[in-house]
Coordinates of N, CA and C and ligand atoms in Angstrom, one line a residue:
M1 N 0.9 -1.0 -0.3 CA 0.0 -0.2 0.0 C 0.7 1.0 -0.2
R2 N 0.1 2.2 -0.5 CA 1.7 3.3 -0.7 C 0.8 4.6 -0.2
E3 N 0.9 5.1 0.4 CA 0.7 6.2 0.9 C 0.4 7.5 -0.4
K4 N -0.9 8.1 -0.3 CA -1.1 8.7 -0.9 C -0.8 10.2 -0.4
I5 N -0.2 11.3 -1.3 CA 0.3 12.4 -0.9 C -0.2 14.2 -2.0
V6 N -0.7 14.9 -1.0 CA -0.6 16.2 -1.9 C 0.0 17.1 -1.0
A7 N 1.1 17.5 -2.0 CA 2.3 18.9 -1.0 C 2.0 20.0 -1.9
G8 N 1.9 21.0 -1.3 CA 1.5 22.3 -1.6 C 2.8 22.8 -1.7
N9 N 3.5 23.3 -2.9 CA 4.6 24.1 -2.9 C 4.7 26.0 -2.4
W10 N 4.6 26.0 -1.8 CA 4.3 27.7 -2.2 C 5.4 28.8 -2.9
K11 N 6.4 27.9 -3.0 CA 7.6 28.9 -3.5 C 7.8 30.0 -3.2
M12 N 8.5 31.2 -3.7 CA 8.3 32.4 -2.9 C 6.8 33.4 -3.0
N13 N 6.0 32.6 -2.3 CA 5.2 33.6 -2.4 C 4.3 33.4 -0.9
M14 N 3.3 34.3 -0.3 CA 2.4 35.0 0.6 C 3.6 35.7 1.7
N15 N 2.6 36.5 2.5 CA 3.6 37.0 3.7 C 2.8 36.1 4.7
R16 N 3.4 36.4 6.1 CA 3.0 35.8 7.5 C 1.5 35.7 7.8
E17 N 0.9 37.3 7.1 CA -0.7 36.4 7.5 C -1.5 36.0 6.7
D18 N -1.0 36.5 5.2 CA -1.9 35.9 4.5 C -1.5 34.4 4.5
G19 N -0.3 33.6 4.9 CA -0.3 32.0 4.7 C -0.8 31.4 5.9
L20 N -0.5 32.2 7.3 CA -1.0 31.4 8.4 C -2.8 31.6 7.9
S21 N -3.2 32.4 7.0 CA -4.6 32.2 7.3 C -4.8 31.1 6.4
L22 N -3.7 31.0 5.3 CA -4.0 30.0 4.7 C -4.0 28.2 4.9
V23 N -3.3 28.2 5.9 CA -2.8 26.9 7.0 C -4.1 26.6 7.7
S24 N -4.9 27.7 7.9 CA -5.6 27.5 9.4 C -7.0 27.3 7.9
E25 N -7.3 27.7 7.2 CA -8.3 27.5 5.8 C -8.0 26.2 5.7
I26 N -7.2 26.3 5.4 CA -6.7 24.3 4.9 C -7.4 23.2 5.9
Q27 N -6.7 23.5 7.2 CA -7.3 23.1 8.5 C -9.0 22.8 8.7
K28 N -8.9 24.0 8.8 CA -10.5 23.3 8.7 C -11.5 22.6 7.9
G29 N -10.8 22.9 6.6 CA -11.7 22.1 5.6 C -11.4 20.8 5.7
L30 N -10.3 20.2 6.2 CA -9.7 18.7 6.4 C -10.5 18.5 8.0
Q31 N -10.9 19.4 8.5 CA -11.9 18.8 9.9 C -13.2 18.7 9.6
R32 N -13.5 18.9 8.3 CA -15.3 19.3 7.8 C -15.1 18.2 7.2
E33 N -14.2 17.9 6.5 CA -14.4 16.0 6.0 C -13.1 15.7 5.8
T34 N -13.0 14.3 6.9 CA -11.9 13.8 6.9 C -11.7 12.9 6.0
K35 N -9.9 12.9 5.2 CA -9.1 12.6 4.1 C -8.1 11.8 5.0
A36 N -9.1 10.9 6.0 CA -7.7 10.4 6.7 C -6.4 9.2 5.8
D37 N -6.8 9.2 4.6 CA -5.9 8.4 4.1 C -5.1 9.0 3.0
V38 N -5.4 10.7 2.8 CA -4.2 11.3 2.1 C -3.5 12.4 3.3
K39 N -2.2 11.9 2.6 CA -1.2 13.1 3.8 C -0.9 14.6 3.1
V40 N -1.1 15.2 3.5 CA -1.3 16.7 3.5 C -0.3 17.4 3.5
I41 N 0.3 17.5 2.6 CA 2.0 18.7 3.6 C 1.4 20.4 2.7
V42 N 2.1 21.0 3.4 CA 2.7 22.5 2.9 C 3.8 22.5 2.9
A43 N 4.9 23.3 1.8 CA 6.1 23.9 1.7 C 6.1 24.8 1.9
P44 N 6.2 26.0 2.8 CA 6.2 27.6 2.4 C 7.7 27.9 2.7
P45 N 8.0 28.9 2.1 CA 9.3 29.4 2.5 C 9.7 29.3 4.0
Y46 N 11.3 29.4 4.4 CA 11.7 29.2 5.6 C 11.1 30.0 6.6
P47 N 11.0 30.9 7.0 CA 10.5 32.0 7.9 C 9.2 30.9 8.6
F48 N 8.3 30.8 7.7 CA 6.9 30.4 8.2 C 7.5 28.4 8.8
L49 N 8.5 28.3 8.7 CA 8.9 26.5 9.2 C 8.7 27.1 10.6
G50 N 9.3 28.2 11.2 CA 8.9 28.3 12.6 C 7.9 29.0 13.4
V51 N 6.2 29.2 12.5 CA 5.2 29.9 12.9 C 4.3 28.7 12.8
I52 N 4.1 27.7 11.9 CA 3.4 27.1 11.6 C 3.4 25.9 12.1
D53 N 2.2 25.7 13.1 CA 2.9 24.0 13.9 C 2.3 22.8 12.8
S54 N 3.4 21.4 12.9 CA 3.3 20.6 12.4 C 2.1 19.9 12.8
S55 N 0.7 19.5 12.5 CA 0.1 18.9 12.6 C -0.9 17.6 12.3
N56 N -0.9 16.4 12.6 CA -1.6 15.4 11.9 C -2.3 15.5 10.9
Q57 N -3.2 17.1 10.4 CA -3.3 17.0 9.3 C -2.6 17.6 8.3
V58 N -1.8 18.7 9.0 CA -1.0 19.1 7.8 C 0.5 19.0 8.2
K59 N 1.4 18.1 7.7 CA 2.5 17.9 7.8 C 3.3 18.8 7.2
L60 N 4.2 19.6 7.5 CA 5.6 20.4 6.9 C 6.6 19.8 6.2
S61 N 6.8 20.9 4.9 CA 7.8 20.9 4.1 C 8.9 22.2 4.3
A62 N 10.4 21.6 3.9 CA 11.1 23.0 3.3 C 11.3 23.0 1.8
Q63 N 11.1 24.0 1.2 CA 11.7 23.5 -0.1 C 12.8 23.7 -0.8
N64 N 13.9 23.5 0.1 CA 15.2 23.6 0.1 C 16.0 23.5 1.3
C65 N 17.2 22.5 1.1 CA 18.1 22.2 2.5 C 19.9 22.8 2.0
H66 N 20.3 23.2 2.6 CA 21.8 23.3 2.4 C 22.8 21.7 2.8
Q67 N 23.7 20.8 1.6 CA 24.0 20.2 1.3 C 25.1 19.8 2.4
E68 N 25.0 21.1 3.5 CA 26.5 20.5 3.7 C 26.1 20.3 5.3
E69 N 26.6 19.8 6.3 CA 25.5 19.9 7.4 C 26.3 21.1 8.4
S70 N 26.6 22.0 8.3 CA 26.5 23.2 9.2 C 28.2 24.1 8.7
G71 N 28.3 25.1 9.2 CA 29.1 25.8 9.3 C 29.0 27.3 8.7
A72 N 30.2 27.5 8.1 CA 30.4 29.0 7.6 C 29.4 29.0 5.9
Y73 N 28.5 29.0 5.6 CA 27.6 28.9 4.4 C 26.4 29.8 5.2
T74 N 26.5 31.3 4.7 CA 26.1 32.6 4.9 C 24.5 32.4 4.2
G75 N 23.7 32.4 4.8 CA 22.5 32.8 4.9 C 21.7 31.4 3.9
E76 N 21.9 30.2 4.3 CA 21.9 28.7 4.0 C 21.0 28.5 5.1
V77 N 20.1 27.2 5.3 CA 19.8 26.2 5.9 C 20.0 25.2 6.2
A78 N 20.5 24.1 7.5 CA 20.6 23.0 7.5 C 19.7 22.3 7.3
T79 N 20.1 20.7 7.2 CA 18.5 19.9 7.2 C 18.5 20.4 8.7
S80 N 19.6 19.8 9.5 CA 19.2 19.4 11.2 C 18.2 20.6 11.3
M81 N 18.3 21.8 11.0 CA 17.9 22.8 12.0 C 16.0 22.8 11.0
L82 N 16.1 22.2 10.2 CA 14.5 22.2 9.8 C 14.2 20.8 10.5
K83 N 14.4 19.5 10.9 CA 14.1 18.6 11.8 C 13.6 19.3 13.1
S84 N 14.4 20.2 13.3 CA 14.5 20.8 14.9 C 13.0 21.9 15.3
F85 N 12.7 22.2 14.0 CA 11.7 22.9 13.7 C 10.2 22.3 13.0
G86 N 10.1 20.8 13.2 CA 9.0 20.2 13.4 C 8.7 19.7 11.7
C87 N 9.9 19.4 10.9 CA 9.5 19.5 9.4 C 9.9 18.3 9.3
D88 N 8.8 17.9 8.7 CA 9.4 15.6 8.2 C 9.4 15.9 6.7
Y89 N 9.4 16.9 5.4 CA 9.8 16.7 4.4 C 10.7 17.4 3.6
C90 N 11.5 17.7 3.1 CA 12.1 18.8 2.1 C 12.3 18.0 0.8
I91 N 11.6 19.4 -0.1 CA 11.9 19.4 -1.6 C 13.5 19.4 -1.7
V92 N 13.4 18.6 -3.0 CA 14.9 18.4 -3.5 C 15.2 18.4 -4.7
G93 N 16.1 19.5 -5.3 CA 16.4 18.7 -6.8 C 15.2 19.6 -7.7
H94 N 14.4 20.4 -7.1 CA 13.5 21.4 -8.0 C 14.0 21.7 -9.0
S95 N 12.9 21.7 -10.3 CA 14.1 22.2 -11.8 C 14.3 24.0 -11.4
E96 N 13.2 24.6 -10.5 CA 13.7 26.2 -10.3 C 15.2 26.1 -9.6
R97 N 15.4 25.0 -8.7 CA 16.5 25.3 -8.1 C 17.9 24.5 -9.4
R98 N 17.4 23.5 -9.4 CA 18.8 23.3 -11.0 C 18.7 24.6 -12.1
Q99 N 17.7 25.4 -11.9 CA 17.9 26.1 -13.4 C 18.4 27.5 -12.5
Y100 N 17.9 27.8 -11.7 CA 18.4 29.8 -11.3 C 19.5 29.3 -10.4
F101 N 20.3 28.2 -10.2 CA 20.6 28.2 -8.5 C 22.0 27.1 -9.1
G102 N 22.2 26.7 -10.6 CA 23.0 25.7 -10.1 C 22.9 24.6 -10.0
E103 N 22.3 24.0 -9.1 CA 22.1 22.8 -8.1 C 22.0 21.3 -9.3
T104 N 23.8 20.7 -9.2 CA 23.4 19.6 -9.7 C 23.3 18.5 -8.8
D105 N 22.8 17.0 -9.6 CA 22.2 15.6 -9.5 C 23.6 15.7 -8.1
R106 N 25.3 15.8 -7.9 CA 25.9 15.7 -6.9 C 25.2 16.3 -5.8
Y107 N 25.4 17.6 -5.9 CA 24.6 18.1 -4.6 C 23.7 17.8 -4.1
I108 N 22.5 17.1 -4.8 CA 21.3 17.0 -4.3 C 21.1 15.4 -3.8
N109 N 22.6 15.0 -4.7 CA 22.9 13.6 -3.7 C 22.9 14.3 -2.2
H110 N 23.9 14.9 -2.1 CA 24.8 15.1 -0.9 C 23.0 15.0 0.1
K111 N 22.4 16.0 -0.4 CA 21.6 16.7 0.5 C 20.7 15.4 0.6
I112 N 20.1 14.5 -0.7 CA 19.7 13.8 0.3 C 19.8 12.7 1.6
E113 N 21.2 12.6 1.2 CA 21.9 12.3 2.4 C 21.8 12.4 3.7
L114 N 22.2 13.7 3.5 CA 21.6 14.3 5.0 C 20.3 14.5 5.6
L115 N 19.4 14.2 4.8 CA 18.1 14.4 4.9 C 17.9 13.3 5.6
L116 N 17.9 12.4 5.1 CA 17.6 10.7 5.7 C 18.9 10.7 6.9
K117 N 20.0 11.4 7.4 CA 20.3 10.8 8.7 C 19.9 11.7 9.4
Y118 N 19.1 12.5 9.2 CA 18.0 13.3 10.0 C 16.6 13.1 10.4
G119 N 16.2 12.0 9.5 CA 15.4 12.0 9.4 C 14.2 12.5 9.0
V120 N 14.9 13.1 8.0 CA 13.7 14.1 7.3 C 13.4 13.8 5.7
K121 N 12.1 13.3 5.3 CA 11.6 12.7 4.1 C 12.2 13.7 2.9
P122 N 12.9 13.4 1.8 CA 13.0 13.6 0.5 C 11.9 14.2 -0.5
I123 N 11.5 15.1 -0.7 CA 10.8 14.7 -1.7 C 11.5 14.8 -3.2
Y124 N 12.0 14.0 -3.8 CA 13.1 14.8 -4.9 C 12.2 15.0 -6.1
C125 N 12.7 15.7 -6.7 CA 12.3 15.9 -7.7 C 12.8 15.7 -8.9
C126 N 12.0 15.4 -10.4 CA 12.9 14.8 -11.8 C 12.0 15.8 -12.6
G127 N 12.3 15.9 -13.9 CA 11.5 16.0 -14.8 C 12.5 16.7 -15.9
E128 N 12.2 16.3 -17.7 CA 12.8 17.4 -18.6 C 12.3 18.1 -19.0
L129 N 13.2 19.0 -19.5 CA 12.6 19.9 -20.6 C 11.7 19.7 -21.7
L130 N 11.3 21.0 -22.0 CA 10.4 20.7 -23.5 C 11.3 19.7 -24.6
E131 N 12.9 21.1 -24.9 CA 13.3 20.4 -25.7 C 14.0 19.0 -26.0
E132 N 13.9 18.3 -24.4 CA 14.4 17.3 -24.1 C 13.3 16.2 -24.7
R133 N 11.7 16.6 -24.0 CA 10.8 15.2 -24.4 C 10.4 16.1 -26.1
E134 N 10.5 16.7 -26.6 CA 10.6 17.0 -27.9 C 11.3 16.1 -29.2
S135 N 13.0 15.8 -28.6 CA 13.9 15.0 -29.1 C 13.8 13.8 -29.1
G136 N 13.2 12.9 -28.1 CA 12.8 11.5 -27.2 C 13.7 11.6 -26.3
K137 N 14.2 12.9 -25.2 CA 15.3 12.2 -24.7 C 14.7 12.1 -23.3
H138 N 13.7 12.3 -23.1 CA 12.7 12.3 -21.9 C 13.3 11.0 -20.7
F139 N 12.9 9.9 -21.1 CA 13.3 9.1 -20.4 C 14.6 9.0 -19.8
E140 N 15.5 9.3 -21.1 CA 17.0 9.5 -20.4 C 17.9 10.0 -19.8
V141 N 16.4 10.9 -20.3 CA 17.1 12.6 -19.0 C 16.5 11.7 -17.5
V142 N 15.1 11.3 -17.4 CA 15.3 10.9 -16.2 C 15.7 10.3 -15.3
E143 N 15.7 9.0 -16.3 CA 16.9 7.8 -15.6 C 18.0 8.5 -15.2
T144 N 19.0 9.4 -15.8 CA 20.2 9.9 -15.0 C 20.1 10.3 -13.9
Q145 N 18.7 11.0 -14.3 CA 19.2 12.3 -12.9 C 18.1 11.3 -11.8
I146 N 17.3 10.8 -11.7 CA 16.8 9.8 -10.8 C 18.4 8.6 -10.3
Q147 N 19.4 8.1 -11.4 CA 19.9 7.3 -10.8 C 21.4 8.2 -10.3
S148 N 21.8 9.0 -10.5 CA 22.5 10.0 -10.0 C 22.3 10.8 -8.6
A149 N 20.9 11.1 -8.3 CA 20.7 11.4 -6.9 C 20.5 10.5 -5.8
L150 N 20.4 9.1 -6.8 CA 19.7 8.0 -5.4 C 21.2 7.0 -5.3
Q151 N 22.0 7.7 -5.7 CA 23.3 6.9 -6.0 C 24.1 6.5 -4.6
G152 N 24.3 4.9 -4.0 CA 25.2 5.3 -2.8 C 24.5 4.9 -1.1
F153 N 22.5 4.7 -1.9 CA 22.1 4.7 -0.8 C 21.4 2.8 -0.5
K154 N 21.0 2.9 0.5 CA 20.6 1.4 0.8 C 19.0 1.4 0.2
K155 N 18.6 0.3 0.1 CA 17.0 0.2 -0.1 C 16.1 0.8 1.2
E156 N 16.5 0.3 2.0 CA 15.9 0.8 3.4 C 15.5 2.1 3.4
E157 N 17.0 2.3 3.3 CA 17.0 3.9 3.2 C 15.9 5.0 2.4
L158 N 16.1 4.4 1.3 CA 15.0 4.5 0.0 C 13.7 4.3 0.0
L159 N 13.5 3.2 1.2 CA 11.5 3.6 1.6 C 11.6 4.8 2.1
N160 N 12.3 6.1 2.5 CA 12.0 7.2 3.3 C 11.8 7.9 2.4
L161 N 11.8 7.7 0.6 CA 11.9 8.7 -0.2 C 10.6 8.8 -0.7
V162 N 10.4 9.9 -1.1 CA 9.3 10.5 -2.2 C 9.5 11.3 -3.7
V163 N 9.0 10.8 -4.8 CA 10.0 11.3 -5.6 C 8.9 12.2 -6.5
A164 N 8.8 13.4 -7.4 CA 8.0 13.5 -7.8 C 8.6 14.3 -9.1
Y165 N 7.7 13.5 -10.2 CA 8.0 13.9 -11.4 C 7.4 14.9 -12.1
E166 N 8.2 16.3 -12.5 CA 7.6 17.5 -12.8 C 8.4 18.2 -14.8
P167 N 7.7 17.4 -15.3 CA 8.0 18.3 -16.5 C 8.2 19.8 -16.2
V168 N 9.2 19.8 -17.0 CA 9.5 21.3 -16.7 C 9.0 21.9 -17.3
W169 N 8.3 21.4 -19.2 CA 7.2 22.4 -19.6 C 5.9 22.8 -19.0
A170 N 5.6 21.9 -17.7 CA 4.4 21.6 -17.6 C 4.6 22.9 -16.2
I171 N 5.3 23.4 -15.7 CA 5.5 23.7 -13.9 C 4.7 25.6 -14.4
G172 N 4.1 25.4 -13.6 CA 3.7 27.6 -13.8 C 2.9 27.7 -15.4
T173 N 3.2 26.4 -16.9 CA 3.1 27.3 -17.8 C 1.6 27.0 -18.1
G174 N 0.1 25.9 -17.1 CA -0.3 26.1 -17.4 C -1.1 24.3 -18.8
K175 N 0.4 23.9 -18.9 CA -0.2 23.1 -20.0 C 0.5 21.5 -18.8
T176 N -0.4 20.9 -18.9 CA -0.3 19.9 -17.7 C 0.1 18.3 -18.9
A177 N 0.8 17.4 -18.2 CA 0.9 16.1 -19.2 C -0.1 15.7 -18.9
S178 N -0.4 15.4 -20.1 CA -2.0 14.3 -20.3 C -1.7 12.3 -19.2
P179 N -1.9 12.7 -18.6 CA -2.7 11.6 -17.8 C -1.6 10.5 -18.3
E180 N -1.5 10.0 -20.0 CA -1.1 8.7 -19.8 C 0.7 9.3 -20.2
Q181 N 1.0 10.0 -20.6 CA 2.2 10.5 -20.4 C 3.1 10.9 -19.0
A182 N 2.0 11.2 -18.1 CA 2.5 11.2 -16.9 C 2.8 9.5 -16.1
Q183 N 1.9 8.5 -16.2 CA 1.5 7.8 -16.1 C 2.2 6.7 -17.0
E184 N 2.9 6.9 -18.1 CA 4.3 6.2 -18.7 C 5.5 6.1 -18.0
M185 N 5.6 7.6 -17.4 CA 6.9 8.1 -16.8 C 6.9 7.9 -15.6
H186 N 5.6 7.6 -15.1 CA 5.7 7.3 -13.6 C 6.2 5.7 -13.6
A187 N 5.6 4.7 -14.5 CA 6.1 3.4 -14.6 C 7.2 3.2 -14.6
F188 N 8.4 3.8 -15.6 CA 9.4 4.3 -15.6 C 10.6 4.4 -14.9
I189 N 9.7 5.7 -14.0 CA 10.4 5.5 -12.5 C 10.3 4.3 -11.8
R190 N 9.3 4.1 -11.7 CA 9.4 2.7 -10.4 C 10.0 1.7 -10.8
E191 N 10.0 1.5 -12.6 CA 11.1 0.4 -12.7 C 12.2 1.1 -12.4
K192 N 12.7 2.1 -12.8 CA 14.4 2.5 -12.3 C 14.5 2.2 -10.9
L193 N 13.6 2.4 -9.9 CA 13.7 2.5 -8.4 C 13.8 1.1 -7.9
A194 N 13.1 0.4 -8.6 CA 12.8 -1.4 -8.2 C 14.6 -1.9 -9.0
Q195 N 15.1 -1.3 -10.2 CA 16.1 -1.6 -9.8 C 17.2 -1.5 -9.0
V196 N 17.1 -1.1 -8.0 CA 17.8 -0.6 -6.9 C 17.2 -1.2 -5.7
M197 N 15.8 -1.3 -6.0 CA 15.1 -1.3 -4.0 C 14.3 -3.0 -4.4
G198 N 14.4 -3.3 -6.2 CA 13.9 -4.5 -6.3 C 11.7 -4.4 -5.9
E199 N 11.1 -5.4 -5.1 CA 9.9 -5.3 -5.0 C 9.0 -3.8 -4.5
D200 N 10.2 -3.6 -3.3 CA 9.6 -2.6 -2.1 C 10.0 -1.2 -3.0
A201 N 10.0 -1.0 -4.6 CA 9.9 0.1 -5.0 C 7.9 0.2 -4.9
E202 N 7.4 -0.8 -5.1 CA 6.0 -0.4 -5.4 C 5.8 0.7 -3.9
R203 N 6.4 0.4 -2.6 CA 5.7 1.2 -1.5 C 6.3 3.1 -1.5
V204 N 6.9 3.1 -2.8 CA 7.6 4.9 -2.9 C 6.2 5.2 -3.4
S205 N 5.8 6.5 -3.0 CA 5.1 7.3 -3.6 C 5.6 7.9 -4.7
I206 N 5.0 8.0 -6.0 CA 5.5 9.0 -6.9 C 4.2 10.1 -6.9
L207 N 5.0 10.9 -7.1 CA 3.8 12.5 -7.1 C 4.0 12.8 -8.7
Y208 N 2.9 13.7 -9.2 CA 3.3 14.3 -10.4 C 3.1 15.9 -10.3
G209 N 4.2 16.7 -10.7 CA 3.8 18.3 -10.4 C 4.0 18.9 -11.6
G210 N 3.2 19.9 -11.9 CA 2.9 20.8 -13.6 C 1.5 21.1 -13.4
S211 N 1.4 22.1 -13.2 CA 0.1 22.7 -13.5 C -1.1 21.6 -12.8
V212 N -1.3 21.0 -12.1 CA -2.3 20.2 -11.4 C -3.4 21.7 -10.8
K213 N -4.8 20.6 -11.5 CA -5.5 22.0 -11.0 C -6.9 20.7 -10.0
P214 N -7.8 21.8 -9.9 CA -8.8 21.1 -9.5 C -9.5 20.0 -10.6
N215 N -9.7 20.8 -11.8 CA -10.5 20.1 -13.1 C -9.6 19.3 -13.5
N216 N -8.0 18.9 -13.5 CA -7.3 17.8 -13.9 C -6.8 16.7 -12.8
A217 N -7.0 17.0 -12.0 CA -6.7 15.9 -10.2 C -7.0 14.8 -10.7
N218 N -8.2 14.6 -10.9 CA -9.0 13.6 -10.8 C -8.6 12.3 -12.0
E219 N -8.1 12.8 -13.3 CA -7.6 11.8 -14.4 C -6.5 11.4 -13.8
L220 N -5.7 12.2 -13.2 CA -4.3 12.0 -13.3 C -4.0 11.0 -12.0
F221 N -4.5 11.3 -10.6 CA -4.6 10.6 -9.7 C -5.5 9.4 -9.8
S222 N -6.1 9.0 -10.8 CA -6.4 8.0 -10.8 C -5.7 6.7 -11.8
Q223 N -4.6 7.5 -12.2 CA -3.5 6.8 -13.2 C -2.9 5.4 -11.8
K224 N -2.8 4.7 -12.5 CA -1.8 3.6 -11.4 C -0.8 3.6 -10.8
D225 N 0.2 4.4 -11.3 CA 1.8 4.7 -10.7 C 1.7 6.4 -10.1
I226 N 0.5 6.9 -10.1 CA 0.5 7.9 -9.8 C 0.2 8.2 -8.4
D227 N 0.6 8.6 -7.3 CA -0.2 8.7 -5.7 C -0.2 10.2 -5.4
G228 N -0.4 11.1 -6.5 CA -0.7 12.4 -5.8 C 0.2 13.2 -6.6
G229 N 0.1 14.7 -5.5 CA 0.8 15.5 -6.5 C 1.7 16.5 -5.7
L230 N 2.6 17.3 -6.7 CA 3.2 18.3 -6.0 C 2.6 19.5 -6.8
I231 N 2.1 20.7 -5.9 CA 1.0 21.5 -6.1 C 2.0 23.1 -6.0
G232 N 1.8 23.9 -7.4 CA 2.3 25.5 -7.3 C 1.1 26.1 -7.1
G233 N 1.2 26.7 -7.5 CA 0.0 27.2 -8.2 C -1.0 27.4 -7.7
A234 N -2.1 26.2 -7.7 CA -3.2 25.9 -6.8 C -3.1 25.8 -5.7
S235 N -1.7 25.6 -4.7 CA -1.7 25.4 -3.4 C -1.9 26.5 -2.7
L236 N -1.7 28.1 -3.6 CA -2.1 28.9 -2.8 C -3.5 29.7 -2.5
N237 N -4.2 28.6 -2.8 CA -5.5 29.0 -2.6 C -6.3 27.6 -2.1
A238 N -6.7 28.1 -1.0 CA -7.2 26.6 -0.1 C -8.7 26.3 -0.8
T239 N -9.4 27.2 -1.4 CA -10.2 25.9 -1.9 C -10.0 24.9 -3.3
D240 N -9.1 25.7 -4.0 CA -8.4 24.9 -5.3 C -7.5 23.9 -4.4
F241 N -6.7 23.8 -3.4 CA -6.0 23.0 -2.7 C -7.1 21.9 -2.4
L242 N -8.0 22.0 -1.5 CA -8.8 21.3 -0.3 C -9.6 20.4 -1.7
A243 N -10.3 21.0 -3.3 CA -10.7 20.2 -4.2 C -9.2 19.3 -4.6
I244 N -8.5 19.8 -5.2 CA -7.5 18.8 -5.4 C -7.5 18.1 -4.1
I245 N -7.4 18.4 -2.8 CA -7.0 16.7 -2.1 C -8.1 15.8 -2.3
D246 N -9.3 16.3 -2.6 CA -10.8 16.1 -2.8 C -10.7 14.7 -3.6
S247 N -10.1 15.0 -4.7 CA -10.0 14.7 -6.1 C -9.6 13.2 -6.6
F248 N -9.5 12.7 -5.2 CA -8.6 11.3 -5.6 C -9.9 10.3 -5.0
Ligands
PGA301 P1 2.4 24.5 -10.6 O1 4.1 24.3 -9.9 O2 1.6 23.6 -10.0 O3 2.5 26.0 -10.8 O4 2.8 24.3 -12.3 C1 4.3 23.1 -9.3 C2 5.8 23.0 -9.1 O5 6.8 23.6 -9.3 O6 6.2 22.2 -7.9

């Protein structure tokens, strides 16, 4: 049985007041209708991690962490700090980090190592660019990302991993991968995980991300290997986010 997960990635949005009221609206919505079998996560910017309580209903995720354990890295946040603020999850390898901050698979691999060491579950993002899909290289690209990020971990450790397939051309563009395109890649990712983890790959949740909205979530989440979503834009509005949670 795999966990169903809906995670909201706020990116660099929201101030204190709006952020806290968004979380409280989500909590109220979840109280009205129990969604016991869906894990709901919010990933706000760092300052919010100290002021939002991680509850049973809404778990906290960071959007990033540093690849070193501690020390002279001005402006950075360590994994152990995230844990001490009640963060159960951390997004790593988001395409915006790869694109704008030059993150490589090697750094991401270090981050995953520290997250696993401190008991924070990595939400590992992978996905191809539009030109890579158009030139038929999407499987190759995702395979390389998966293999290099996961290199060196034991299969028991990888049971704490969540994978998010986010085709870069679908992020924030309003263009979603079709349920068939997404399912095809999710099955491929699970096959790659199985090469390392064997049958345990069946226990890893693989989320889809990229313009998930209330009107397309149900069709995506109905696919065999899609276990939920990493939601950007639509997670900034409680009604839309709750509707996406509802669409399982
Ligand atoms: P989007 O973002 O839902 O706005 O496309 C998804 C993400 O980047 O996690």
